[in-house]
Coordinates of C-alpha atoms and ligand atoms in Angstrom, one line a residue:
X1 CA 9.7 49.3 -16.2
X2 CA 11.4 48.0 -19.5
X3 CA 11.7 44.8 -17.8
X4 CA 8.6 45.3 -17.8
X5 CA 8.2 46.2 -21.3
X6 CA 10.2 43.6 -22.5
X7 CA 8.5 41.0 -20.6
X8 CA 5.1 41.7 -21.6
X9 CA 6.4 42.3 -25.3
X10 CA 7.2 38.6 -24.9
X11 CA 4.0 37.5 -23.1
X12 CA 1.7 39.0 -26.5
X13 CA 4.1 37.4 -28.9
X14 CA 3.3 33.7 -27.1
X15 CA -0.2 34.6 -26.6
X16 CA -0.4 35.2 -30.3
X17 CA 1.5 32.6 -31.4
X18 CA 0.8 29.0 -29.1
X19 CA -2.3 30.6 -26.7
X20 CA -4.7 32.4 -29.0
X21 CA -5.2 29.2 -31.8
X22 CA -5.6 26.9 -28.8
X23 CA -7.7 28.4 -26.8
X24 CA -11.0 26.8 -28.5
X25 CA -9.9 23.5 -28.8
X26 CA -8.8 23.8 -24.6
X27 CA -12.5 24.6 -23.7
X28 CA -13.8 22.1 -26.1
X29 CA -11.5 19.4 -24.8
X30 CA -11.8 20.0 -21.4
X31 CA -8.4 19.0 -20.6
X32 CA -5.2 20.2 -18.6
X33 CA -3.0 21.9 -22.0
X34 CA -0.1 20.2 -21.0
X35 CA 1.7 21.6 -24.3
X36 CA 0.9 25.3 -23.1
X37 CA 2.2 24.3 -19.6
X38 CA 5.3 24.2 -21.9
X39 CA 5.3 27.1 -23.3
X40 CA 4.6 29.3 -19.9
X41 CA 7.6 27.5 -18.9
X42 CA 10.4 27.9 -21.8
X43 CA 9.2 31.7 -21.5
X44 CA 9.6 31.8 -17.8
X45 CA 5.9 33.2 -16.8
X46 CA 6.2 30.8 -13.5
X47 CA 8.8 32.7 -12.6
X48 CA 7.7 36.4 -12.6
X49 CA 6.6 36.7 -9.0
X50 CA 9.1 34.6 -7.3
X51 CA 12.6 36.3 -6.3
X52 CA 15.7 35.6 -8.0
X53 CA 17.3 33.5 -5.0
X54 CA 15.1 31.4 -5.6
X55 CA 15.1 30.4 -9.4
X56 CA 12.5 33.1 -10.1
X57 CA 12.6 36.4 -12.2
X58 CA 11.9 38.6 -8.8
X59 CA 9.6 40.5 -10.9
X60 CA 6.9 42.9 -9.0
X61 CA 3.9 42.1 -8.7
X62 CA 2.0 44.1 -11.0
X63 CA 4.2 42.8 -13.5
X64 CA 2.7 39.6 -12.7
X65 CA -0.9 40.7 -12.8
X66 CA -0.3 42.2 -16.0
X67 CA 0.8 38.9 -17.6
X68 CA -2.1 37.2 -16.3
X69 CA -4.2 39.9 -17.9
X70 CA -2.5 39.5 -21.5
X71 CA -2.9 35.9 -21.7
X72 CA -6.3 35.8 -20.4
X73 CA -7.6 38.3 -23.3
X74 CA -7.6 35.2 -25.5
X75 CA -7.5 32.2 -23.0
X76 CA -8.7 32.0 -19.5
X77 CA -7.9 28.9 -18.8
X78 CA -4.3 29.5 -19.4
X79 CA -3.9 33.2 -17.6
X80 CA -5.6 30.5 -14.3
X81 CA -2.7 27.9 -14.9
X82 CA -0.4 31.2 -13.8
X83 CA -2.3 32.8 -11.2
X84 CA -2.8 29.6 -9.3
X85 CA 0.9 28.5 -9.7
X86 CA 1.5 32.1 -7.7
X87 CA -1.5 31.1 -5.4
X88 CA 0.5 28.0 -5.0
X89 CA 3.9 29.6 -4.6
X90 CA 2.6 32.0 -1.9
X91 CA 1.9 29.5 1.1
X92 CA 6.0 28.8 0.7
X93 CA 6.9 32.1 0.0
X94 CA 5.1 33.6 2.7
X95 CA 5.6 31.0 5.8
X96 CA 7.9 28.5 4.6
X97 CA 11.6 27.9 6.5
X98 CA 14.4 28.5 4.0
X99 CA 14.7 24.9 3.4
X100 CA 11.1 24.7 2.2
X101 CA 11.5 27.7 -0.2
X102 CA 14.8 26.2 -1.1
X103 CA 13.0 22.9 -2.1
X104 CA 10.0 24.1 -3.5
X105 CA 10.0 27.6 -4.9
X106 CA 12.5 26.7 -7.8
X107 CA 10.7 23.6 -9.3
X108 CA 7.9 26.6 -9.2
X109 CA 9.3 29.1 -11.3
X110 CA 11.0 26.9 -13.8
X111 CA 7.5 24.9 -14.0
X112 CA 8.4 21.9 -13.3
X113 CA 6.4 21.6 -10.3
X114 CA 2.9 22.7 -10.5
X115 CA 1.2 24.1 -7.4
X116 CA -2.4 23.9 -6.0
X117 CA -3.9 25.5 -2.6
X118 CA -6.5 23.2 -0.9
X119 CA -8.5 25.6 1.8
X120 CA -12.4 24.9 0.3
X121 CA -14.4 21.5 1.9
X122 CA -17.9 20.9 1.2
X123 CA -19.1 22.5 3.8
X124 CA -16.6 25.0 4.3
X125 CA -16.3 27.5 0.9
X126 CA -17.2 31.3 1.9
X127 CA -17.2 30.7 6.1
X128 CA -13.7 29.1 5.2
X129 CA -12.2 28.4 9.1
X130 CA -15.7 28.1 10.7
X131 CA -16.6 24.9 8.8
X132 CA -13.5 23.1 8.2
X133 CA -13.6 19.5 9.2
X134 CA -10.5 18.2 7.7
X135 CA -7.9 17.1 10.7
X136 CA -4.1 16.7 10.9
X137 CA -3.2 15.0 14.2
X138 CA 0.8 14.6 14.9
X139 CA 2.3 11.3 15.0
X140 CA 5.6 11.4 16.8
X141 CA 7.8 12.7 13.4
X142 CA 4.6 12.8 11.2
X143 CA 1.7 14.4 10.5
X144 CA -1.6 12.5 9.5
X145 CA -4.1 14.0 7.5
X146 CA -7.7 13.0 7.3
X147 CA -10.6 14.9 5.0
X148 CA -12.0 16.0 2.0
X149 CA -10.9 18.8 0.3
X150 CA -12.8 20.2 -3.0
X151 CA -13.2 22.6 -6.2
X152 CA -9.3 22.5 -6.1
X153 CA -8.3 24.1 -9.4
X154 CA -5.3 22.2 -10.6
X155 CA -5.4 20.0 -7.6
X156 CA -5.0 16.4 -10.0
X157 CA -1.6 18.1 -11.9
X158 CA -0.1 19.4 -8.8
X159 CA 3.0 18.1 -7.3
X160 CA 2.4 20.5 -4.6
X161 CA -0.6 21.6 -2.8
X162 CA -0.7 23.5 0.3
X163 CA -4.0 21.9 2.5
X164 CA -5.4 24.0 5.2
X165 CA -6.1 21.4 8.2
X166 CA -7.8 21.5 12.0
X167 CA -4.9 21.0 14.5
X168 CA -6.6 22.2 17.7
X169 CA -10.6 21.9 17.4
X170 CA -11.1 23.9 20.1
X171 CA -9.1 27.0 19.4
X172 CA -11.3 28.3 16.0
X173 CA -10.0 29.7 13.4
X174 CA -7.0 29.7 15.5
X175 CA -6.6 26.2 15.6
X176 CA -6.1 25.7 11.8
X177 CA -2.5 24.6 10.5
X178 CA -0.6 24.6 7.2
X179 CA 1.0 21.9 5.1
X180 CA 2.5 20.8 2.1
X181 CA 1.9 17.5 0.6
X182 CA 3.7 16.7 -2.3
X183 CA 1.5 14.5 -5.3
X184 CA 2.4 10.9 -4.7
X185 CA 2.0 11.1 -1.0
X186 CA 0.7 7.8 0.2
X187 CA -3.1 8.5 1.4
X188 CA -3.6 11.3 -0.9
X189 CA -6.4 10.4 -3.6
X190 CA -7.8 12.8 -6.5
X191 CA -11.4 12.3 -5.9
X192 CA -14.3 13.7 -8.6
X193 CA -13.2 15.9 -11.3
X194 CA -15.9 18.6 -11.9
X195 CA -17.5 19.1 -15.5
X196 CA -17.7 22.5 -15.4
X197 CA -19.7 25.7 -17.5
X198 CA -16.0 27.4 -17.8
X199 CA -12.6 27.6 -17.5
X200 CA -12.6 24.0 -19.3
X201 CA -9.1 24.0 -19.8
X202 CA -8.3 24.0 -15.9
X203 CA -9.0 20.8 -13.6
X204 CA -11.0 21.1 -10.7
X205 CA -11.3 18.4 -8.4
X206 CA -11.4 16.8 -4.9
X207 CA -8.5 15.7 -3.0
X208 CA -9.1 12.7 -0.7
X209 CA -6.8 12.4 2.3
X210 CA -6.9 9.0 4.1
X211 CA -4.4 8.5 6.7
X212 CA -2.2 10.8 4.8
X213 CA 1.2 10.8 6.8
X214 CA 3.7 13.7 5.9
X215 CA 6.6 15.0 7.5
X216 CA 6.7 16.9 10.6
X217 CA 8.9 19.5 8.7
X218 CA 6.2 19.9 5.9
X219 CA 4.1 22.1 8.6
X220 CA 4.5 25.6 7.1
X221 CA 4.5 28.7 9.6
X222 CA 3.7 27.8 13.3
X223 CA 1.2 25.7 14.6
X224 CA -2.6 27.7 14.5
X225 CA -1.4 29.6 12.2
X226 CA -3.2 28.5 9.1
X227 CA -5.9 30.3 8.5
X228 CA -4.1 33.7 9.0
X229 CA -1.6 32.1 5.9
X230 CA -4.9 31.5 4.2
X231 CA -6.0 34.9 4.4
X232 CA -2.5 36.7 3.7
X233 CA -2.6 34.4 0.6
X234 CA -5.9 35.1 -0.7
X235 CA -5.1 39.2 -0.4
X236 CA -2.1 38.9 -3.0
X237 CA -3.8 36.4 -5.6
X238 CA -7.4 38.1 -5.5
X239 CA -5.5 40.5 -7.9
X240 CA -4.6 37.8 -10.0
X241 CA -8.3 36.2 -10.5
X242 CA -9.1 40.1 -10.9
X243 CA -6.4 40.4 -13.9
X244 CA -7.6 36.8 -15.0
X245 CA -11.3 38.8 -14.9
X246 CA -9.7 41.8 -16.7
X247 CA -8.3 40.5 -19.8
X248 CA -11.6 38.1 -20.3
X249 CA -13.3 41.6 -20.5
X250 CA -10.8 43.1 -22.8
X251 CA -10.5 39.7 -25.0
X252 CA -14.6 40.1 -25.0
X253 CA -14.6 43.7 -25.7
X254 CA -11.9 43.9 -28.5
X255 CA -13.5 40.8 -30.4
X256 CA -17.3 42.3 -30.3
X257 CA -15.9 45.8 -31.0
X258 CA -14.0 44.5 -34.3
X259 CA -17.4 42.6 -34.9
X260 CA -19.5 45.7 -34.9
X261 CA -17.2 47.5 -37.4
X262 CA -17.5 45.1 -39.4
X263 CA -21.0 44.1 -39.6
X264 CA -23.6 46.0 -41.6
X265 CA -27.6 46.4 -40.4
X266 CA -29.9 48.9 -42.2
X267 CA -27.4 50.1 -44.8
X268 CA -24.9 50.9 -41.8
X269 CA -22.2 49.3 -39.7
X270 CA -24.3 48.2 -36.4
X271 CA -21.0 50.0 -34.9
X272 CA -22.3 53.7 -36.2
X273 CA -25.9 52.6 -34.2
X274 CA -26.2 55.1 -31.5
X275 CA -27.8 52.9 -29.0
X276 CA -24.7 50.4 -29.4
X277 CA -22.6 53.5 -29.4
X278 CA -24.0 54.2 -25.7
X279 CA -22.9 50.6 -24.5
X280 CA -19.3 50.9 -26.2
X281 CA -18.8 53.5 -24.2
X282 CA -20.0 52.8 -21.1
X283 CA -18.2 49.3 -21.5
X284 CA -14.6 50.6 -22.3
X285 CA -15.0 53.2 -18.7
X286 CA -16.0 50.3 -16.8
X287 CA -12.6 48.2 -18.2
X288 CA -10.5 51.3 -17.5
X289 CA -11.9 51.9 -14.1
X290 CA -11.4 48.1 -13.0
X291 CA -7.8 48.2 -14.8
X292 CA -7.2 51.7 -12.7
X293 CA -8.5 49.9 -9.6
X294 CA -6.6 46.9 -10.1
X295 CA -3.3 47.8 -10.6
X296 CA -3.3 50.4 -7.9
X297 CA -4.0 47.0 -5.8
X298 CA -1.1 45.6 -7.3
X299 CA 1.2 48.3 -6.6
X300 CA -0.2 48.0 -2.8
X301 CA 0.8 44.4 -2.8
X302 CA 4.8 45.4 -3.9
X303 CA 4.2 47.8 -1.6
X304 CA 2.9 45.7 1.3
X305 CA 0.6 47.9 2.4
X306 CA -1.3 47.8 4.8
X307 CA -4.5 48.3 3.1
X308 CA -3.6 45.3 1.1
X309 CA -6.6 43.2 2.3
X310 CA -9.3 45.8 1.3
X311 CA -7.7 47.1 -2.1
X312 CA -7.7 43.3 -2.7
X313 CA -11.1 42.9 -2.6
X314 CA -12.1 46.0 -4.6
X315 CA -10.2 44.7 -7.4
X316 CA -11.7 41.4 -7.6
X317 CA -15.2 42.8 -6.8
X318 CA -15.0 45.2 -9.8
X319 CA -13.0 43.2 -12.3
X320 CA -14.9 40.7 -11.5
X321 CA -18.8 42.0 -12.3
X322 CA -17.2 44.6 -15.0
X323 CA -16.0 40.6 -16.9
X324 CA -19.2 39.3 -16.4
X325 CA -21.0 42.8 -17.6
X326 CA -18.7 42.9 -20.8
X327 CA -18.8 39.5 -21.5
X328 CA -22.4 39.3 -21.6
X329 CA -23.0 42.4 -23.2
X330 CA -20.6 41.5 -26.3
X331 CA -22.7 38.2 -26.8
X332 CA -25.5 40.3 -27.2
X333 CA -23.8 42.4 -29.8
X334 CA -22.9 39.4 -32.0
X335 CA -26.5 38.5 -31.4
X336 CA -27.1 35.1 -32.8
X337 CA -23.7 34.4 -33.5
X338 CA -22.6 35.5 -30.1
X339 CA -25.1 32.4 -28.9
X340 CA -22.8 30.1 -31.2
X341 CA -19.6 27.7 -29.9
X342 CA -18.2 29.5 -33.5
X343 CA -16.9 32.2 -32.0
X344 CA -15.2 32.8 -28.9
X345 CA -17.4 35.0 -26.5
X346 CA -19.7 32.6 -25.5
X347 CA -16.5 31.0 -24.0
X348 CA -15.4 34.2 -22.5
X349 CA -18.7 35.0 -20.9
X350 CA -18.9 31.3 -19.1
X351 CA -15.0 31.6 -18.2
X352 CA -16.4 35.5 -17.2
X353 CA -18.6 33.7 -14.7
X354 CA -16.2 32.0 -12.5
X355 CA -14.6 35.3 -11.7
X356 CA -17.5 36.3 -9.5
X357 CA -17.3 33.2 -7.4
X358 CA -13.9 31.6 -6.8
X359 CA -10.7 33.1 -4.1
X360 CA -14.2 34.4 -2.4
X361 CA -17.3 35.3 -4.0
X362 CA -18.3 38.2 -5.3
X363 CA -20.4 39.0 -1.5
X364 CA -17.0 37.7 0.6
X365 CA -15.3 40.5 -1.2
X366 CA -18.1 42.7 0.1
X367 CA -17.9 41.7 3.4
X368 CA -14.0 42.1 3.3
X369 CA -14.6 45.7 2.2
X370 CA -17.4 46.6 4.6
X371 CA -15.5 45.2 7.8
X372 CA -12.4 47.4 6.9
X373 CA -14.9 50.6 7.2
X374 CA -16.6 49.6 9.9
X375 CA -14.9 46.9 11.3
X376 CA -16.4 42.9 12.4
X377 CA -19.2 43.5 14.6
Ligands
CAA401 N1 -5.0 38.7 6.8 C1 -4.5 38.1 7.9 N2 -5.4 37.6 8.9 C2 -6.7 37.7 8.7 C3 -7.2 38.3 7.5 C4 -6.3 38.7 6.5 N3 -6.8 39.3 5.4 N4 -8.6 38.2 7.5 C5 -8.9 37.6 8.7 N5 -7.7 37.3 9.4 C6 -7.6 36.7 10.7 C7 -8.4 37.6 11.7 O1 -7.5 38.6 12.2 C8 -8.7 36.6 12.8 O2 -7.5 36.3 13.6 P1 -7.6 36.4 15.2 O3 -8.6 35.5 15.6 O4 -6.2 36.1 15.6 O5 -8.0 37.9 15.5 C9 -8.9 35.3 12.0 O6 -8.2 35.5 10.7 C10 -10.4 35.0 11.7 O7 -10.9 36.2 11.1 P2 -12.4 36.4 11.0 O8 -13.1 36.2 12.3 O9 -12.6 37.7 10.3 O10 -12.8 35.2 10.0 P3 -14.3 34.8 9.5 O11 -14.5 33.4 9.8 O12 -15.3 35.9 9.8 O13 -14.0 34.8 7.9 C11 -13.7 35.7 5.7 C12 -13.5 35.9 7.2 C13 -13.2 36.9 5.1 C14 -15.2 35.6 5.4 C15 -13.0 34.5 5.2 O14 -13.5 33.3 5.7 C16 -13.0 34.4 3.7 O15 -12.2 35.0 3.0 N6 -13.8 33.5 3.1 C17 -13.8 33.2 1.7 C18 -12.8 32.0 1.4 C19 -12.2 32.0 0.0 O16 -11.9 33.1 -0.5 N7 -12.0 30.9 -0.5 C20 -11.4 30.8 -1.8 C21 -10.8 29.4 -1.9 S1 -9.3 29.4 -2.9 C22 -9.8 29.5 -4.5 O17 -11.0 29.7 -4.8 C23 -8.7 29.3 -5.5 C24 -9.1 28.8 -6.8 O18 -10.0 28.0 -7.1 C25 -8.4 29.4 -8.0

């Protein structure tokens, strides 16, 4: 706990300092902030959620989730460039041999290595194993990979991306197989780069693999085994894109709070306005209800609980739609202003958006939650 303390004490003074005055200029640019990248790494924020044998702080998880929350109160562009270097990290830290972890989890947690998790295809984004099409065939000490992989946030700054791939058509979802492929990899080709409504700051783009020939030993976990990894992963970073959602609410709702003190209608502050009053309110419960929600997910995830899938997918449902509902209310309370590029909840309502869609949409996390009352069908 006063690591803790001390880490997040640390985490609001860079916020403040490098994240907060750049985060305009990131969305407005529309580029990877290469410079903040910097930052994240001299303070050691890749390292939270990877253990200490391996270069990383061994922090717990709802450490980590916390941290992604605090920086994504002013930027969520940044608070991504975290929780998808832990989306990155979990492949490895989850199914990798030792030597694997031993290669790649260091380079993670001191940031020199970025990571990137390619699953999505075009045809393939919520029914995830049902539609993949990209193949990996084995070539006596190689593997070859052949497909198209997109909306890969971070996938042209990676230098390594796990890519989900079909080993054995005929075996389903069970026929789906795990690799690393480090950038540089003959055969592997960043494709379109999206223009995107938000998180500006954070590339997302296709990855091309042609003939794409890897080591045997860069398989991670068995053979078929894939998509389970997939979905193991997605249960412990949903509560990072719910943070990410979390602190986008809180940025929104501290900033349009502060505004409504401040700004005088009828020979009052519109914050003494009953009717603005009601939404306040209603606003701040929903924030404390998703924060409740999601760190109890967190804790699940130290825990390893069992549960872990479905307290996953409550977090990210109701972080997610309490972002979007905060974000778009506090436009409306800047009114006119809130509709301007000037100030910065505009921003956080179009990063607010993404929340609801990406690491499964805001209906996959329904589904998830359904099928653990009442099970598949
Ligand atoms: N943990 C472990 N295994 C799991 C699992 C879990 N949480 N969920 C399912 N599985 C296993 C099942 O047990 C089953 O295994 P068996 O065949 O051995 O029994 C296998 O996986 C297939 O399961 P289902 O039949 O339930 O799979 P499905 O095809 O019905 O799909 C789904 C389930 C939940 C809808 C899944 O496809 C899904 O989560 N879709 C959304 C995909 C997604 O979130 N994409 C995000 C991309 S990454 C991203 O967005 C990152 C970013 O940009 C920042």
């Amino acid at each position: 706990m006063e690591d803790e303390t001390m880490i997040l004490d640390a985490v609001r003074d860079v916020v403040a300092r490098n994240v907060a005055p750049r985060a305009a200029a990131i969305d407005e640019a529309a580029e990877f902030p290469w410079d903040i990248k910097e930052v994240f790494a001299s303070a050691d924020l890749f390292a939270i959620p990877i253990p200490a044998e391996y270069g990383g702080l061994g922090g717990s998880f709802l450490t980590y989730v916390k941290v992604v929350e605090e920086v994504a109160k002013a930027c969520a562009s940044s608070a991504l460039m975290i929780a998808v270097q832990e989306l990155g990290a979990l492949p490895v830290l989850l199914a990798g041999d030792e030597q694997q972890k031993q290669r790649y989890l260091p380079k993670l947690a001191s940031g020199a290595w970025l990571a990137a998790y390619a699953l999505t295809e075009a045809g393939s984004g919520s029914d995830a194993a049902g539609s993949m099409r990209c193949r990996a065939r084995r070539d006596g000490d190689s593997w070859v990979l052949d497909g198209t992989k997109i909306w890969i946030t971070q996938g042209s700054v990676a230098d390594l991306i796990t890519v989900f791939a079909i080993t054995d058509p005929e075996k389903g979802s069970g026929g789906i197989s795990a690799f690393v492929v480090e950038k540089g990899n003959p055969g592997l080709h960043v494709g379109k780069v999206e223009k995107k409504m938000g998180i500006r700051g954070s590339p997302t783009v296709e990855l091309v693999f042609d003939g794409c020939r890897i080591p045997a030993q860069n398989l991670l976990g068995a053979q078929g085994e894939g998509f389970h990894l997939a979905m193991q992963v997605l249960d412990r970073s949903r509560p990072g894109i719910a943070a990410q959602a979390l602190g986008i609410a809180e940025g929104a709702l501290s900033y349009s709070t502060g505004y409504l003190k401040e700004r005088v209608a009828f020979g009052k502050p519109l914050a003494q306005q009953q009717g603005l009053q009601f939404m306040l309110a209603e606003l701040r419960t929903e924030v404390e209800a998703a924060r409740l929600l999601l760190y109890e997910a967190a804790r699940k995830c130290d825990e390893g609980a069992p549960d872990v899938t479905l307290w996953a997918a409550m977090a990210k449902l109701k972080c997610g739609d309490v972002a979007m509902r905060v974000t778009t209310d506090a436009v409306q309370f800047l009114g006119g202003f809130g509709y301007s590029c000037e100030y910065p909840v505009e921003r956080m309502m179009r990063d607010a958006k993404i929340t609801q869609i990406y690491e499964g949409t805001q209906q996959i996390q329904r589904i998830v939650i359904a099928r653990s009352m009442v099970g598949r069908g």
